[in-house]
Tab-separated table of C-alpha atoms and ligand atoms in Angstrom:
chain	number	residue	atom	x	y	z
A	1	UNK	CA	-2.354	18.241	-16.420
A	2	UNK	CA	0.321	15.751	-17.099
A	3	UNK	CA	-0.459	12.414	-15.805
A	4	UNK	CA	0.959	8.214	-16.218
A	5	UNK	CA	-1.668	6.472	-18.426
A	6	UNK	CA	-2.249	3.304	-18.510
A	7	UNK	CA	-4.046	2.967	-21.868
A	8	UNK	CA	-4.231	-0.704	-22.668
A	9	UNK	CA	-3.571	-3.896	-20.366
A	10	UNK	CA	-0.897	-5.667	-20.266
A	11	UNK	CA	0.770	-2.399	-20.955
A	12	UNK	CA	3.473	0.398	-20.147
A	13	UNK	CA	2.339	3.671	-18.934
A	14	UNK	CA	2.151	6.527	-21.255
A	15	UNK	CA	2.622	10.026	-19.744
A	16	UNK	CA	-0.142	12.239	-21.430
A	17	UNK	CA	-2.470	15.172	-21.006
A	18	UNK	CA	-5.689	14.536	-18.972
A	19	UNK	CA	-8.523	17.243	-18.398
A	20	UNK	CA	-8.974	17.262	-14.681
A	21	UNK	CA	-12.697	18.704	-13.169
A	22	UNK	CA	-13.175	21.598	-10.408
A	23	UNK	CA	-14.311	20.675	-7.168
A	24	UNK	CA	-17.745	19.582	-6.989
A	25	UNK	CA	-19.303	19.422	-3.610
A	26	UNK	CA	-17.680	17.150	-0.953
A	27	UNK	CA	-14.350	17.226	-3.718
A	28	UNK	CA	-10.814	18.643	-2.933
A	29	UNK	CA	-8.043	19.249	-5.443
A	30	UNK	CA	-5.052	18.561	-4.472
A	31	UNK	CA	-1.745	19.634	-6.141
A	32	UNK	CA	0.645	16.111	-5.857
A	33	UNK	CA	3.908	16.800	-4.509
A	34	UNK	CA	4.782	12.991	-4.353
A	35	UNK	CA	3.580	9.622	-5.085
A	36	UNK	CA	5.047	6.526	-4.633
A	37	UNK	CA	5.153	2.949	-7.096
A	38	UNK	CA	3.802	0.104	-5.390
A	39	UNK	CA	3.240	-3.551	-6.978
A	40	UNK	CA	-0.215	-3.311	-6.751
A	41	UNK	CA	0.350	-0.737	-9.501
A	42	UNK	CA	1.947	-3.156	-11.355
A	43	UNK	CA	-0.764	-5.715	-10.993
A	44	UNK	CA	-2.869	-4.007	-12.988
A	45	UNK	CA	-0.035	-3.008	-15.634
A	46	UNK	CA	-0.004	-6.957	-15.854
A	47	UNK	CA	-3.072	-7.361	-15.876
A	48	UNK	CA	-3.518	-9.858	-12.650
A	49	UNK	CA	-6.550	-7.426	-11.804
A	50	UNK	CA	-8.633	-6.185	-14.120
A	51	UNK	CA	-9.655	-2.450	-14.446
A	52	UNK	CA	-11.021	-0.092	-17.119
A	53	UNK	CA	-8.823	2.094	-19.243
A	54	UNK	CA	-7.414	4.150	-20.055
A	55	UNK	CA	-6.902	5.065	-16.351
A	56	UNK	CA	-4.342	7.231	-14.554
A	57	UNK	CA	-2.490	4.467	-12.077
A	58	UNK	CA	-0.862	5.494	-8.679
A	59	UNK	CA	-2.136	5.434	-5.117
A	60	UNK	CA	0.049	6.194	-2.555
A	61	UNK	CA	0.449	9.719	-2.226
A	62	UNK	CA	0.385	13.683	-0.582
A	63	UNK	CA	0.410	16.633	-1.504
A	64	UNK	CA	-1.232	20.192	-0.761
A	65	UNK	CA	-4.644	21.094	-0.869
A	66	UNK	CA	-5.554	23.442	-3.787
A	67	UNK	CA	-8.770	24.330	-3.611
A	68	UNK	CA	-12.171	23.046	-2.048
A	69	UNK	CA	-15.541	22.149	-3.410
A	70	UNK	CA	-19.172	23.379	-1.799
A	71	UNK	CA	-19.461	21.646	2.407
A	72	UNK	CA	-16.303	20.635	2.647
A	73	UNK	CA	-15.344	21.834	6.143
A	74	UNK	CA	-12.491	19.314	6.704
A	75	UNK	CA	-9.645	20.648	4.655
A	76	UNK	CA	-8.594	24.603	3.482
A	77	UNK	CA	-6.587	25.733	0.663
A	78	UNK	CA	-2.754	25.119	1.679
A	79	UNK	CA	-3.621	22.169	3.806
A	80	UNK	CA	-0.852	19.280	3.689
A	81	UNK	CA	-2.570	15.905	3.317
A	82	UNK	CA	-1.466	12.045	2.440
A	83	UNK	CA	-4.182	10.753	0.176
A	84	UNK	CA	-5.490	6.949	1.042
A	85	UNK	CA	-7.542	4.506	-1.441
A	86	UNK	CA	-9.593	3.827	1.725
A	87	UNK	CA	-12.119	6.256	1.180
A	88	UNK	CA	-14.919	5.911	3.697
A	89	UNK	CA	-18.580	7.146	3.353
A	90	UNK	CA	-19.049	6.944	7.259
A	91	UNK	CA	-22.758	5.597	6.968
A	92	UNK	CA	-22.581	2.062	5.874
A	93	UNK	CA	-22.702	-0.736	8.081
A	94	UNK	CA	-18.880	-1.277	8.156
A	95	UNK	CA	-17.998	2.476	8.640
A	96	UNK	CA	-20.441	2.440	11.607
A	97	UNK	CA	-19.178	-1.115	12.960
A	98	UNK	CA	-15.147	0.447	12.922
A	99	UNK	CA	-14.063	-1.071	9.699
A	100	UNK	CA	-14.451	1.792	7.350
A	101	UNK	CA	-10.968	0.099	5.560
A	102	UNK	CA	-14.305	-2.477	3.965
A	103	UNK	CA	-16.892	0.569	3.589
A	104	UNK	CA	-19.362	-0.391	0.603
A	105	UNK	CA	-17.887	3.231	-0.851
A	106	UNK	CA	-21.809	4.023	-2.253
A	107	UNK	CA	-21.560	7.914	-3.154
A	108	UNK	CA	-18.103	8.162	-3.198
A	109	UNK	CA	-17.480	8.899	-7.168
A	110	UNK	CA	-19.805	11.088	-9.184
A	111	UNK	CA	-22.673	9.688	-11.044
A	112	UNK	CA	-22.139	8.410	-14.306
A	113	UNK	CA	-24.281	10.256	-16.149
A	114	UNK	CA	-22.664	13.734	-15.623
A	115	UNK	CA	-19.015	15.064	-16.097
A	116	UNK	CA	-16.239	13.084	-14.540
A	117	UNK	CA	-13.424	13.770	-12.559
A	118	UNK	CA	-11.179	13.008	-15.140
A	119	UNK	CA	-11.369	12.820	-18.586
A	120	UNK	CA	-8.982	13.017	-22.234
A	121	UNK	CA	-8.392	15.692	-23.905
A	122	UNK	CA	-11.009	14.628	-26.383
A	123	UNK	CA	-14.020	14.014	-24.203
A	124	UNK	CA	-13.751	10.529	-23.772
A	125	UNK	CA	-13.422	9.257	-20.529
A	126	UNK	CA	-10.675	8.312	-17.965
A	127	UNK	CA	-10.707	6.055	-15.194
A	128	UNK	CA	-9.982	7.381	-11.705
A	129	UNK	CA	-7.933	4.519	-10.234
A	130	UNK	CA	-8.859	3.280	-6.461
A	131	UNK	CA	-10.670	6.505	-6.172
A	132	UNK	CA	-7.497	8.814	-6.690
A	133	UNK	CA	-5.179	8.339	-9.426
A	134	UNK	CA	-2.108	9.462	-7.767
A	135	UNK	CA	0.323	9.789	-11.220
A	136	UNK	CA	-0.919	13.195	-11.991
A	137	UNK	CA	-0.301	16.674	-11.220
A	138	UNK	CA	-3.330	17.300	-9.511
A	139	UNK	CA	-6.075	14.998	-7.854
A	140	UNK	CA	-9.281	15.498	-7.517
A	141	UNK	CA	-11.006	13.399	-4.780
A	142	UNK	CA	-13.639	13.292	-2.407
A	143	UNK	CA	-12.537	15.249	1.377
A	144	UNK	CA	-13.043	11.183	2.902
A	145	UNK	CA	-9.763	10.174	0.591
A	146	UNK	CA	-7.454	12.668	2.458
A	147	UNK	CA	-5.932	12.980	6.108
A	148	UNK	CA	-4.389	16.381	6.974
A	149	UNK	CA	-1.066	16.122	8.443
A	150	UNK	CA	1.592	18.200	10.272
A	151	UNK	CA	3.379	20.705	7.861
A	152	UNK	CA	6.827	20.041	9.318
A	153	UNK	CA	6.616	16.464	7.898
A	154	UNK	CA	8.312	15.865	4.366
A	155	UNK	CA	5.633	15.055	1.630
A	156	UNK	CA	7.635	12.730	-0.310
A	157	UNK	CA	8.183	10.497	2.898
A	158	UNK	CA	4.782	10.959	3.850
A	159	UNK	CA	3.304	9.732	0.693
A	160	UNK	CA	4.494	6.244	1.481
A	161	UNK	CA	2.007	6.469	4.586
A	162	UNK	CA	-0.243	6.368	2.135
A	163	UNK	CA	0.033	2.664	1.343
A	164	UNK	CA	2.821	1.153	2.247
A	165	UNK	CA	3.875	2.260	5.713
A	166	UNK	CA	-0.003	1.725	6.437
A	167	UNK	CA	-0.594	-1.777	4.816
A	168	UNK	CA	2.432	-3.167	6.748
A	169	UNK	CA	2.213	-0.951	9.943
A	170	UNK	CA	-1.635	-1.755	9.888
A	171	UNK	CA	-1.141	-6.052	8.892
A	172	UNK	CA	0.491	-6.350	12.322
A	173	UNK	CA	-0.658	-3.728	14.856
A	174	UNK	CA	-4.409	-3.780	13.503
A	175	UNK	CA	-5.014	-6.680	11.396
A	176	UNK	CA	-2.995	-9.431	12.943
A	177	UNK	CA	-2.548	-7.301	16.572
A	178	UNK	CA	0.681	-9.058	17.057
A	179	UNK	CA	1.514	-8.993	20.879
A	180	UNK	CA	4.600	-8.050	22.408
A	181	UNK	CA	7.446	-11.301	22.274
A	182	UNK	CA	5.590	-13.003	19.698
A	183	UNK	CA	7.433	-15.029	17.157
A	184	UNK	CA	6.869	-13.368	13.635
A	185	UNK	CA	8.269	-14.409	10.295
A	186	UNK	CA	7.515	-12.200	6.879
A	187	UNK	CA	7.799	-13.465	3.302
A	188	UNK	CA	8.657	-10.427	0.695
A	189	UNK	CA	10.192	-7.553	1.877
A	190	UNK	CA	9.746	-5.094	-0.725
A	191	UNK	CA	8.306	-1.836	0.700
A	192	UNK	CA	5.205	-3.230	2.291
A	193	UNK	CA	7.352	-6.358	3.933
A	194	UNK	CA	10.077	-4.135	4.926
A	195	UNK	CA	7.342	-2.234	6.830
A	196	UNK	CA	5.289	-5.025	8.083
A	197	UNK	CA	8.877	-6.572	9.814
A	198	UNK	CA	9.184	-2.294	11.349
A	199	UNK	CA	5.865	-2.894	12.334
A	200	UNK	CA	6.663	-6.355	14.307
A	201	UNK	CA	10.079	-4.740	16.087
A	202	UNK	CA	7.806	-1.994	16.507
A	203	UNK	CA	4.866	-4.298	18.806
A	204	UNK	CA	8.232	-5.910	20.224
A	205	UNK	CA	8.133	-9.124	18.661
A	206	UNK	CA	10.891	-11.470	19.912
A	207	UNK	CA	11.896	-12.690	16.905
A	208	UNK	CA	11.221	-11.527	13.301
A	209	UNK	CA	12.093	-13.495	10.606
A	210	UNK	CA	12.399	-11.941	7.009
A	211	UNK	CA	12.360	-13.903	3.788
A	212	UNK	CA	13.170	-12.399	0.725
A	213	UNK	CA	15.005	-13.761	-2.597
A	214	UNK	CA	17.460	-10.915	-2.837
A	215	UNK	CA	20.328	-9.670	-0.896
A	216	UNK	CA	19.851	-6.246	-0.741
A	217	UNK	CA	16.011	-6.569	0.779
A	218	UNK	CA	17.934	-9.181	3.356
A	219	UNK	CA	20.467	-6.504	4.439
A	220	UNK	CA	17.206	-3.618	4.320
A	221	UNK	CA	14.767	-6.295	6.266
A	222	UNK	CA	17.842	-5.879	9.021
A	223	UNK	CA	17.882	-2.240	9.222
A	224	UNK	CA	13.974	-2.153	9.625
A	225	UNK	CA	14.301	-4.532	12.913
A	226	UNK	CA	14.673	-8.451	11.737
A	227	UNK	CA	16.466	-10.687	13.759
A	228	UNK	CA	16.928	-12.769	10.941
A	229	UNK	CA	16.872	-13.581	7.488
A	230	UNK	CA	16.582	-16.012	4.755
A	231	UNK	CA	17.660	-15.767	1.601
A	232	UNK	CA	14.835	-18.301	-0.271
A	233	UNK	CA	16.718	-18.400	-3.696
A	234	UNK	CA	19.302	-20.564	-1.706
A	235	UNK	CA	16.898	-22.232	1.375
A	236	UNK	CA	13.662	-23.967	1.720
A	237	UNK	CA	11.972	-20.749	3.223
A	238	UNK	CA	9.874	-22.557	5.088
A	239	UNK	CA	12.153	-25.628	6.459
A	240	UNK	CA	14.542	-22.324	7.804
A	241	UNK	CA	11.711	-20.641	9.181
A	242	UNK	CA	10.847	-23.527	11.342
A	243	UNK	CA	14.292	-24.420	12.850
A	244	UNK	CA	14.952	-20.926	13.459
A	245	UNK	CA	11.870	-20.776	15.631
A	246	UNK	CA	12.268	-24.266	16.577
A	247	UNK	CA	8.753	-25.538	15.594
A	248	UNK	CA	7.350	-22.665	13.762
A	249	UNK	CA	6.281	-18.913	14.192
A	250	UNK	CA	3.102	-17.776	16.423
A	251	UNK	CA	2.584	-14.790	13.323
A	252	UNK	CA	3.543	-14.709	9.561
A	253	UNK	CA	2.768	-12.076	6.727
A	254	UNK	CA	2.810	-12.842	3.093
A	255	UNK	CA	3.919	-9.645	1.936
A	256	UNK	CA	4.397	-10.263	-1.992
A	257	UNK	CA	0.961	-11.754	-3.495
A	258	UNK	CA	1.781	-15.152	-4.701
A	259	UNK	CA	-0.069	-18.783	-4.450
A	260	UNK	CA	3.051	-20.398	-3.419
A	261	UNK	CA	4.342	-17.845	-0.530
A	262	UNK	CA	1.104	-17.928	0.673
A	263	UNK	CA	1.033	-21.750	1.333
A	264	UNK	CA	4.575	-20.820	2.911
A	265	UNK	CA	3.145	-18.804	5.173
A	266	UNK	CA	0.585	-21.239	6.339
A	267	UNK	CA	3.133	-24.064	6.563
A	268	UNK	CA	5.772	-21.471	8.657
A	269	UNK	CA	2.624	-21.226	11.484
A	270	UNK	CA	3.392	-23.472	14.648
A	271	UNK	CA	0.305	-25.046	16.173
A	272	UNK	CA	-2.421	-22.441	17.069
A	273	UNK	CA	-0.706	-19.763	14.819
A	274	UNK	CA	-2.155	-16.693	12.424
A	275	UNK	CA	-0.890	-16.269	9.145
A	276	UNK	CA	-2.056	-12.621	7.228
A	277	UNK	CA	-1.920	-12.358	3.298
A	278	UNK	CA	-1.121	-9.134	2.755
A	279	UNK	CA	0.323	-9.726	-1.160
A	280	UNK	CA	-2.427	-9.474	-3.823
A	281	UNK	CA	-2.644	-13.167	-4.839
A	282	UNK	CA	-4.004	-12.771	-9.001
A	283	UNK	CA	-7.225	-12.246	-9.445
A	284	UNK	CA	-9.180	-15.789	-10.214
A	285	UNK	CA	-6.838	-18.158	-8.473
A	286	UNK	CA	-6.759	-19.777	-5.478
A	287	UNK	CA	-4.757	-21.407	-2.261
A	288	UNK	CA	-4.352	-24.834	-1.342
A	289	UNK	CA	-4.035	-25.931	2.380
A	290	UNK	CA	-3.918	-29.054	3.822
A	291	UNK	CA	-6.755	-30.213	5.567
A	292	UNK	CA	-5.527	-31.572	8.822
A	293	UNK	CA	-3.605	-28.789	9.794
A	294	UNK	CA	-6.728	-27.025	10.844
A	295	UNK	CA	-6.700	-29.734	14.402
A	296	UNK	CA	-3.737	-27.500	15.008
A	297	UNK	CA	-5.961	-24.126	15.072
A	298	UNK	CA	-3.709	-22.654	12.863
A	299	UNK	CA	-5.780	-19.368	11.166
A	300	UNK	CA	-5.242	-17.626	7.702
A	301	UNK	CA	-6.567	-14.267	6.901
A	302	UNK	CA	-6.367	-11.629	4.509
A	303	UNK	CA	-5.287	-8.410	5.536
A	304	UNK	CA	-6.922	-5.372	3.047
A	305	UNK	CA	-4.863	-1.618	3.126
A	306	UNK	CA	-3.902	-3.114	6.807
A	307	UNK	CA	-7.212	-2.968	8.702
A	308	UNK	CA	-6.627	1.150	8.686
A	309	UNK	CA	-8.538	3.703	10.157
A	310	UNK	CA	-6.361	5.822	8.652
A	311	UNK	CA	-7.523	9.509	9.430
A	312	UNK	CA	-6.646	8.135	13.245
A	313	UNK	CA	-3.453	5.917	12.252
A	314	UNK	CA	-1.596	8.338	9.498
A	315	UNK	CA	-0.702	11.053	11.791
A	316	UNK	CA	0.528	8.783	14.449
A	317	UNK	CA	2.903	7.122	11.955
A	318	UNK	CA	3.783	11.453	10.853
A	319	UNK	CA	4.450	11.430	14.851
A	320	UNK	CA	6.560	8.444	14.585
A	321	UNK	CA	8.699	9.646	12.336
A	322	UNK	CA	9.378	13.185	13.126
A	323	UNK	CA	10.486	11.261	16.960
A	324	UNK	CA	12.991	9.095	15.082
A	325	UNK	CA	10.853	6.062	15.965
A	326	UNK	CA	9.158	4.875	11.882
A	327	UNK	CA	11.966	4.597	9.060
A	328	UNK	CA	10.964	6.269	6.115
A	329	UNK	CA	14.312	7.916	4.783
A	330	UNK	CA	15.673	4.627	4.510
A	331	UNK	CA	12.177	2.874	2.191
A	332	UNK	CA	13.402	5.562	-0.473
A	333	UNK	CA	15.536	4.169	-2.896
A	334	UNK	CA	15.357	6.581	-5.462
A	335	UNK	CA	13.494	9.620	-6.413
A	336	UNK	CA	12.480	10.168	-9.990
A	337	UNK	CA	10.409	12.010	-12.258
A	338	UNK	CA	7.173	11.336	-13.539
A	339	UNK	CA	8.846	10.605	-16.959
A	340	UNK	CA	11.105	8.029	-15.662
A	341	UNK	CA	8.226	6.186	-14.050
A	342	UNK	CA	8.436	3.253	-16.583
A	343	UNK	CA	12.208	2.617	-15.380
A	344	UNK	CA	11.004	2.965	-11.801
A	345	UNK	CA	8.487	-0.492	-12.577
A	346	UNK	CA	11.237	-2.283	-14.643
A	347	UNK	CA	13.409	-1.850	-11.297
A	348	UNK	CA	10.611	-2.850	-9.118
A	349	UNK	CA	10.462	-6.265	-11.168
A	350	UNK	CA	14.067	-6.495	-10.501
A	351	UNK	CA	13.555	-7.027	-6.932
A	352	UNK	CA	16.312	-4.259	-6.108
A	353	UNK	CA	14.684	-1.723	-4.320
A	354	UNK	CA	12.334	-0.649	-1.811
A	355	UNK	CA	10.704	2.748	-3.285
A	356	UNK	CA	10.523	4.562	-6.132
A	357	UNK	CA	9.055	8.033	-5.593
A	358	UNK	CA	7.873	10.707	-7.852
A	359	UNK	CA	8.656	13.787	-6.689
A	360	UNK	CA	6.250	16.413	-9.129
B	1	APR	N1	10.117	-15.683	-2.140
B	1	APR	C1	10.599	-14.669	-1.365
B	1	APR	N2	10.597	-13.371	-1.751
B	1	APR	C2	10.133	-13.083	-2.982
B	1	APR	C3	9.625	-14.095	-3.862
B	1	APR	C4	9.637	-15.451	-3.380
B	1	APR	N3	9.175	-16.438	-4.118
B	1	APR	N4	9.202	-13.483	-5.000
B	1	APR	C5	9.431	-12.161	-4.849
B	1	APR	N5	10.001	-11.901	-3.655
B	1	APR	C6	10.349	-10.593	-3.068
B	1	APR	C7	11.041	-9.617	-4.011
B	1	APR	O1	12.426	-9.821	-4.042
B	1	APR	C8	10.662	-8.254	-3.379
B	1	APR	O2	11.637	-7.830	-2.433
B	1	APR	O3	9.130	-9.930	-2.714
B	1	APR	C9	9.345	-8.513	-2.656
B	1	APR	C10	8.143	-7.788	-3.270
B	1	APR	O4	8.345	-6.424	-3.119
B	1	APR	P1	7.743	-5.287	-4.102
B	1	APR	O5	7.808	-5.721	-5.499
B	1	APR	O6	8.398	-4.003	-3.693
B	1	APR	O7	6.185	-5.274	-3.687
B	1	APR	P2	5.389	-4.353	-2.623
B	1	APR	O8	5.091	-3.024	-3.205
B	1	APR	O9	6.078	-4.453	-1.304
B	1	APR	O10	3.994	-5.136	-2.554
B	1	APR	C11	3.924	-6.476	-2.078
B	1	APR	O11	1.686	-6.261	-1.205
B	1	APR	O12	0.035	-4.636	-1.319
B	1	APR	C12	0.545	-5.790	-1.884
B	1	APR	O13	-0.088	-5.542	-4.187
B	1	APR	C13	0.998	-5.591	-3.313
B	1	APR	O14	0.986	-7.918	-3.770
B	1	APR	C14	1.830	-6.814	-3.505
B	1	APR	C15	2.497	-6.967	-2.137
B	2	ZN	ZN1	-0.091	0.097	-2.672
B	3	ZN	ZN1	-18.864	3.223	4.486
């Protein structure tokens, strides 16, 4: 099959041939009808996390269900599905405690001995990425990667349930469970902001406070429910924040994956407030907060693929949309090919737009 490569880090992605296995048991291929980019993508491309190559990038996808290895009961051939890196394995101590978003993932790859799920045309071997690899023709995952979904709903929409939709949707209504009036503000609204600020006008947050360098995202965050905005390339984000709210917000999301929004975020808090880092902050460094803020219970925690459980939460968000209720049509901001997927990053780094998504 034709798949995005990521052959050497920092590096572009290379659109190549990759052998792709049959089923094995408790495996489903799936035939990928679309896939979005997200900039966790392109924090491996950077190199800000590490991972083995070559590897075929791309996570947040669906697709239809090609064919099925031995026991699996859960999907048929011609199922529709949205693929999620939380793969669960439903036996380890955080499956059975209700955070299967953490599971220890033990026997969820094959073993390295035998033949993989992916390799080169050569032999050699090829990384699955985040158990899925989502820039390829076909995937080849195990059944606990997949949720079946309503056939009525469009698969390149639903692929952004996949990761985005979920990481934002999930930061607030699972992670932070934002109550109805609160006071939220949300730094970066690319297309996991934009959906974290849906998912605070969604709980019925009072106010909801988007902060984003560029324009466009501003005039987006609007559309997806803020009641305000703040263009940080011309305001201290954080000085705004607070005398919109007068005295700070009860909620805030760091939605982009840097040290310095993430102090933001903890300085935006009034007393007794929770701030979530959502953002991927590079791998190896660390925050600073000051000390004494912690007499004013303020709380910081990390939010990871939004607290899902997302066989229950992805076809509630399908629901959502097909009653008018979750944007999706509007998170699109251009669909493209799998060849033009280098362009698609290079306009992510841009800051332009919200989603790029492959439509195979
Ligand atoms: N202050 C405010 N906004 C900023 C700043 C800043 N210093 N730097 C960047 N931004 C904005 C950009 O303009 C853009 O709109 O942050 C947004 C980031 O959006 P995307 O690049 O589309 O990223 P996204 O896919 O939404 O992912 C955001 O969540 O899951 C993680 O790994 C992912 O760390 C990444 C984060
Ligand atoms: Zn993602
Ligand atoms: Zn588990």
């Amino acid at each position: 099959m034709r798949a995005a490569l990521l052959k050497s880090i920092p590096g572009q992605l290379e659109i190549d041939e990759v052998v792709i296995g049959e089923p094995g048991p408790g495996e489903v291929l799936v035939r990928t009808s679309a896939a979005g980019l997200c900039h966790s993508d392109l924090h491996f491309m950077t190199g800000a996390y590490p991972y083995p190559t070559p590897t075929v990038l791309g996570h947040e996808s669906a697709g239809v269900v090609e064919a099925v290895g031995a026991g699996v009961t859960y999907v048929q051939e011609g199922d529709h599905v949205i693929s999620c890196l939380s793969v669960f394995c439903g036996k380890c101590e955080y499956c059975l405690s209700g955070r299967p978003n953490l599971c220890a993932k033990e026997g969820l790859t094959r073993t390295l001995t035998g033949a993989q799920r992916l390799s080169m045309p050569d032999g050699s071997p090829c990384h699955q990425f985040l158990h899925l690899s989502s820039f390829g023709e076909h995937m080849l995952v195990h059944e606990n990667a997949l949720v079946k979904i309503r056939k009525d709903m469009p698969l390149d929409r639903a692929a952004l349930i996949g990761c985005s939709v979920t990481t934002g949707l999930g930061a607030v209504f699972r992670t932070a469970a934002v109550p109805a009036t609160s006071t939220v503000a949300v730094i970066g609204c690319g297309g996991v902001g934009l959906n974290v600020v849906q998912g605070a006008a969604i709980a019925g947050a009072s106010r909801v406070i988007a902060v984003d360098m560029n324009e466009t995202k501003l005039e987006l965050a609007r559309q997806f429910g803020a009641t305000d905005v703040v263009n940080a390339s011309q305001a201290d984000a954080v000085a705004a924040v607070h005398e919109l709210s007068g005295g700070g917000v009860e909620f805030s999301f760091e939605a982009i994956g840097l040290k310095q929004t993430a102090e933001q975020a903890w300085a935006m808090l009034a007393a007794g407030g929770t701030a979530t880092v959502v953002g991927m902050i590079p791998f190896g460094q660390s925050i600073e907060l000051p000390g004494y803020d912690f007499l004013a219970e303020k709380k910081i925690q990390g939010s990871n693929m939004g607290s899902n459980r997302f066989r229950f939460d992805m076809p509630r968000y399908v629901d959502l949309y097909m009653d008018g209720k979750l944007k999706l049509d509007e998170l699109v901001s251009a669909r493209i090919t799998l060849d033009e997927i280098n362009d698609g990053f290079e306009a992510m780094k841009q800051g332009e737009i919200a989603r790029s998504v492959i439509v195979f």
